PDB file of C-alpha atoms in Angstrom:
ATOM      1  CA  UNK A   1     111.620 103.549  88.023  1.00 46.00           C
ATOM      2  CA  UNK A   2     110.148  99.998  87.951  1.00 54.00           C
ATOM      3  CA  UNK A   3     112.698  97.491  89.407  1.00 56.00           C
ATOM      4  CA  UNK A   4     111.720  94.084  90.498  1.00 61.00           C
ATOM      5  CA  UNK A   5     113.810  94.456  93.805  1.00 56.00           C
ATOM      6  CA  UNK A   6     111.683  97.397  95.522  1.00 57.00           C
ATOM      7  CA  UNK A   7     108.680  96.481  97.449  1.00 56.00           C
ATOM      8  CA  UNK A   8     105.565  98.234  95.615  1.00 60.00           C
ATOM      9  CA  UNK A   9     105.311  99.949  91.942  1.00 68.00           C
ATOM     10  CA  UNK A  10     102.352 102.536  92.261  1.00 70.00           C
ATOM     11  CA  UNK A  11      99.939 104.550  89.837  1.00 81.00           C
ATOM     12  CA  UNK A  12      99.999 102.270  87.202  1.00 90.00           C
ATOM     13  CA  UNK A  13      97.780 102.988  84.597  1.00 91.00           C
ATOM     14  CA  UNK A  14      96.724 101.044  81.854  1.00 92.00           C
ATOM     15  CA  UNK A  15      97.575 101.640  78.156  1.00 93.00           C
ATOM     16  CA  UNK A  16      97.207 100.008  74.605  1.00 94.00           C
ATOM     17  CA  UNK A  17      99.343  96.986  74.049  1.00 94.00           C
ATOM     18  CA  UNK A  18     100.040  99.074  70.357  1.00 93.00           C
ATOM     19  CA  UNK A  19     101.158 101.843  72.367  1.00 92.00           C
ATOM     20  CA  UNK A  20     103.859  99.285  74.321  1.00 92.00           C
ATOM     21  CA  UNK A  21     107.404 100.066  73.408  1.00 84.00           C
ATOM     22  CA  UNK A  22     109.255  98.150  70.468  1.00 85.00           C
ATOM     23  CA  UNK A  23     111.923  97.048  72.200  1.00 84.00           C
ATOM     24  CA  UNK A  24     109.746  94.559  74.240  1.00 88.00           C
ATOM     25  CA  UNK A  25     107.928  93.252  71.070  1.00 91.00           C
ATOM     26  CA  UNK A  26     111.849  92.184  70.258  1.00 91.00           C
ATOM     27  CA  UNK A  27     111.847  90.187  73.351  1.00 93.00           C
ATOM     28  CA  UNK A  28     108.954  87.719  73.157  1.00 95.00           C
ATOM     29  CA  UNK A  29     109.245  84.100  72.421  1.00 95.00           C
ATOM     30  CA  UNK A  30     107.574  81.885  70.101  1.00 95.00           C
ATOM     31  CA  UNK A  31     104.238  81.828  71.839  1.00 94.00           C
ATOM     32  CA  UNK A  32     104.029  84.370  73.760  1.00 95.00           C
ATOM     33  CA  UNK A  33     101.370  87.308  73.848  1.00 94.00           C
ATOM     34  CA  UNK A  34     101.398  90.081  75.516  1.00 95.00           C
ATOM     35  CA  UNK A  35      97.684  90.437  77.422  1.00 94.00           C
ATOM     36  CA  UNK A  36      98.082  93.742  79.470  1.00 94.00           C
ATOM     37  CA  UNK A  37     100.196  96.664  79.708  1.00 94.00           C
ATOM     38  CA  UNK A  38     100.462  99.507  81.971  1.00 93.00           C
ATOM     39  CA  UNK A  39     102.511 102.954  82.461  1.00 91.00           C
ATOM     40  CA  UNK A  40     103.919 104.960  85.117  1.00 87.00           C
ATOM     41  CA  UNK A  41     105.140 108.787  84.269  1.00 83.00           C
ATOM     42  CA  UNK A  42     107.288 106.909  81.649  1.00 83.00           C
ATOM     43  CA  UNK A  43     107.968 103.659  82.539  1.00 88.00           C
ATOM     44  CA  UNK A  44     105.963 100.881  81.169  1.00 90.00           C
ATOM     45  CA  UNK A  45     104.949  96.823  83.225  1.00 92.00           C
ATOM     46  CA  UNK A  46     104.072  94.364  80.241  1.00 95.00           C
ATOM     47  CA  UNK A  47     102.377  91.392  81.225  1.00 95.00           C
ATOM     48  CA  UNK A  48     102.588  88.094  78.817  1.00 95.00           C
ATOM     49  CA  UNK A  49     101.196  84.578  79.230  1.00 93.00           C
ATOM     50  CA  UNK A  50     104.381  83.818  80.348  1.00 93.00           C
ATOM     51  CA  UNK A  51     106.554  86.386  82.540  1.00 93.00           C
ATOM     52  CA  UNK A  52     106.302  90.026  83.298  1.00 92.00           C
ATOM     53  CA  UNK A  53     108.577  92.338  81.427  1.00 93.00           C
ATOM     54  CA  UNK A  54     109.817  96.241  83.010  1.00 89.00           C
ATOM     55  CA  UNK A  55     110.553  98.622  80.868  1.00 88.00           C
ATOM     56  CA  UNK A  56     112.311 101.604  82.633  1.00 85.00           C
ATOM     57  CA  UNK A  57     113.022 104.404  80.774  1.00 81.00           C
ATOM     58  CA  UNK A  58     116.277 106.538  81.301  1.00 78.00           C
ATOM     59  CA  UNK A  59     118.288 109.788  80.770  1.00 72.00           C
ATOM     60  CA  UNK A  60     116.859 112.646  80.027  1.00 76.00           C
ATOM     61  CA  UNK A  61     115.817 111.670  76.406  1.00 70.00           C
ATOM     62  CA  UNK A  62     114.351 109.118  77.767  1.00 67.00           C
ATOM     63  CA  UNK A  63     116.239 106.892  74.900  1.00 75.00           C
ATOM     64  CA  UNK A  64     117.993 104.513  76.877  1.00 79.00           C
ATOM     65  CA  UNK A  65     116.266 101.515  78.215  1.00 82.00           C
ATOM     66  CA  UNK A  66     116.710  98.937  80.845  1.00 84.00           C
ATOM     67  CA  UNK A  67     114.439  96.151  80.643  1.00 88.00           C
ATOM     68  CA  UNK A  68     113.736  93.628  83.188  1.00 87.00           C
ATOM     69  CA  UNK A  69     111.857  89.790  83.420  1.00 88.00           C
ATOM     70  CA  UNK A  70     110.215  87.648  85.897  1.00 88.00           C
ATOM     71  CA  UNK A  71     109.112  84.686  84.409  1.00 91.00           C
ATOM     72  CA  UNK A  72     105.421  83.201  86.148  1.00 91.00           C
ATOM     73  CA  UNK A  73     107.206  79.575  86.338  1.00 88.00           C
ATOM     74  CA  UNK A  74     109.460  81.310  88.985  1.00 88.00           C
ATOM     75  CA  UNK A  75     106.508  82.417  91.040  1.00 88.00           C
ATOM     76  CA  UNK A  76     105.730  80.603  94.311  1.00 86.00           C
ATOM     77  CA  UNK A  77     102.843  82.775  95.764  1.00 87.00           C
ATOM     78  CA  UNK A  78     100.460  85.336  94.428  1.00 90.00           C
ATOM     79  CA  UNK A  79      97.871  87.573  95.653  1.00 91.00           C
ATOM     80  CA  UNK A  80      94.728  90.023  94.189  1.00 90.00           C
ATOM     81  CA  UNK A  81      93.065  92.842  96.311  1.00 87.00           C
ATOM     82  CA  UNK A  82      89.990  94.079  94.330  1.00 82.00           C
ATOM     83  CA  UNK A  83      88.974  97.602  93.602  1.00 74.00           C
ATOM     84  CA  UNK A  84      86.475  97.989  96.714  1.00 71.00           C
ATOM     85  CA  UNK A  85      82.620  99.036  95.893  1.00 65.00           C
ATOM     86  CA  UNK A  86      82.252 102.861  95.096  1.00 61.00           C
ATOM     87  CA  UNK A  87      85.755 103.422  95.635  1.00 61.00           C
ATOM     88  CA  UNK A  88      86.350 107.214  93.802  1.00 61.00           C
ATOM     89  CA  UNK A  89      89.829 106.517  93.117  1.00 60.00           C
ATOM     90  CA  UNK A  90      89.484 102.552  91.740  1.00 66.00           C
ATOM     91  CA  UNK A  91      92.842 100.678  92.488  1.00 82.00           C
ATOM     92  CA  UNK A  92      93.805  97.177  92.404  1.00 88.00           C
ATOM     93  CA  UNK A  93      96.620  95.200  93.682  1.00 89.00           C
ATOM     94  CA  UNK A  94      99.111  92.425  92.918  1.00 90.00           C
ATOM     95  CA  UNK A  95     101.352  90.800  95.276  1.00 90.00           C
ATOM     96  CA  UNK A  96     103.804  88.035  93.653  1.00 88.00           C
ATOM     97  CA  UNK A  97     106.869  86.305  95.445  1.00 87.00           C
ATOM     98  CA  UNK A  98     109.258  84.389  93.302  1.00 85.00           C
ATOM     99  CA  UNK A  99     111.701  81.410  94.516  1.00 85.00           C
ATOM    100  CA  UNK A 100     114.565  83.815  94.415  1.00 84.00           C
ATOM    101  CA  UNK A 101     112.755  85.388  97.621  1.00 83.00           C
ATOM    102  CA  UNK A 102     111.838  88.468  95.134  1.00 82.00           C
ATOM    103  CA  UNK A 103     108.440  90.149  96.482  1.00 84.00           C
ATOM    104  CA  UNK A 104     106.548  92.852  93.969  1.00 86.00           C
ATOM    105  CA  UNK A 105     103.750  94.485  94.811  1.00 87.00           C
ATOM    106  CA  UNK A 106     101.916  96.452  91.792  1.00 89.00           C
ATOM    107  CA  UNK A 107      99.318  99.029  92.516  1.00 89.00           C
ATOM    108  CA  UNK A 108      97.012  99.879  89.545  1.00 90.00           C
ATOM    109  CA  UNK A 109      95.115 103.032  88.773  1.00 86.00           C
ATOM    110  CA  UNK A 110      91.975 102.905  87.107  1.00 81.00           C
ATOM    111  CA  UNK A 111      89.903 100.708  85.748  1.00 81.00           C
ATOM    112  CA  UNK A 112      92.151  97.263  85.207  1.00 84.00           C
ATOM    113  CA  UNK A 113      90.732  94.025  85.087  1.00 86.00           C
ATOM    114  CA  UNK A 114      92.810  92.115  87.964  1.00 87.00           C
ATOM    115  CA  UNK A 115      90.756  89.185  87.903  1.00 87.00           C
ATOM    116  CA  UNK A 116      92.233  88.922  84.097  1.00 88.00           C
ATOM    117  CA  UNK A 117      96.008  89.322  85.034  1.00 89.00           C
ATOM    118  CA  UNK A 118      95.017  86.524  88.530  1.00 90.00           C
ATOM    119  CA  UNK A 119      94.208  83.706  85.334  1.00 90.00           C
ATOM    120  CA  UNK A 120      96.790  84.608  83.289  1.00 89.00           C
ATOM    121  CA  UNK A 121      99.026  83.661  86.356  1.00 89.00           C
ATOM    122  CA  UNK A 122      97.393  80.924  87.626  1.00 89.00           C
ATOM    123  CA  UNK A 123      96.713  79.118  84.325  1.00 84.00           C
ATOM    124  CA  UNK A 124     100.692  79.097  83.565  1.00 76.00           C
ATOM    125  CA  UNK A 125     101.934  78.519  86.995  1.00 76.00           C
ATOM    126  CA  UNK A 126      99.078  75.918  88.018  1.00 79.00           C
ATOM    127  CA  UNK A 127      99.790  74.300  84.281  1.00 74.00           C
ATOM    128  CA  UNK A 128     103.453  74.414  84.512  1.00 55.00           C
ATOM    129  CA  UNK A 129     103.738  72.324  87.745  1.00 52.00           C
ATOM    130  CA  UNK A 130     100.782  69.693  86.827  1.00 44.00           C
TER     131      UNK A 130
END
């Protein structure tokens, strides 16, 4: 389950943006774009130019959804830990505390571009406080 209010979200994976569920196109504002997305077993992260939005998927059927979003203007600190050199397992990280006091931690699985989802941040937070 991805919930904002646990420390860490591991092994996730990249996928698609087409392959993001419909419920979270539903939720985007005028000008927003979704630039990344990633899966655990079922769940799904979405990153936007604006906020990250969970998707967790529940019940057996897997046809009820709770979704979830932290908005980048709320974020107060953020950190990046690159995939190391020859690593055999690549994995990323991304630390982000909000002004709530809400820490998330999200540990990615193969090859993800965290340098991408580190500008994506800092252009709207850095922009939105100029």
């Amino acid at each position: 389950m991805i919930n904002f209010n646990k420390d860490s979200i591991f092994n996730l994976h990249p996928i698609d943006l087409d392959k993001v569920h419909d419920e979270a196109r539903g939720l985007l504002i005028e000008g927003e774009e979704m630039v990344a997305a990633f899966k655990t077993v079922r769940d799904q992260l979405v990153f936007t130019n604006k906020r990250i939005i969970s998707i967790d998927v529940q019940g057996i059927t897997g046809m009820r959804r709770s979704f979830s979003s932290m908005p980048y203007s709320k974020a107060q600190f953020f950190g990046i830990q690159t995939t190391g050199f020859l690593e055999i397992v690549p994995d990323a990280e991304l630390m982000l505390t909000f002004a709530n006091g809400t820490q998330a931690c999200f540990d990615f699985r193969g090859n993800v571009d965290i340098g991408q989802l580190g500008r994506v941040i800092s252009e709207y937070v850095l922009n939105d406080r100029s």
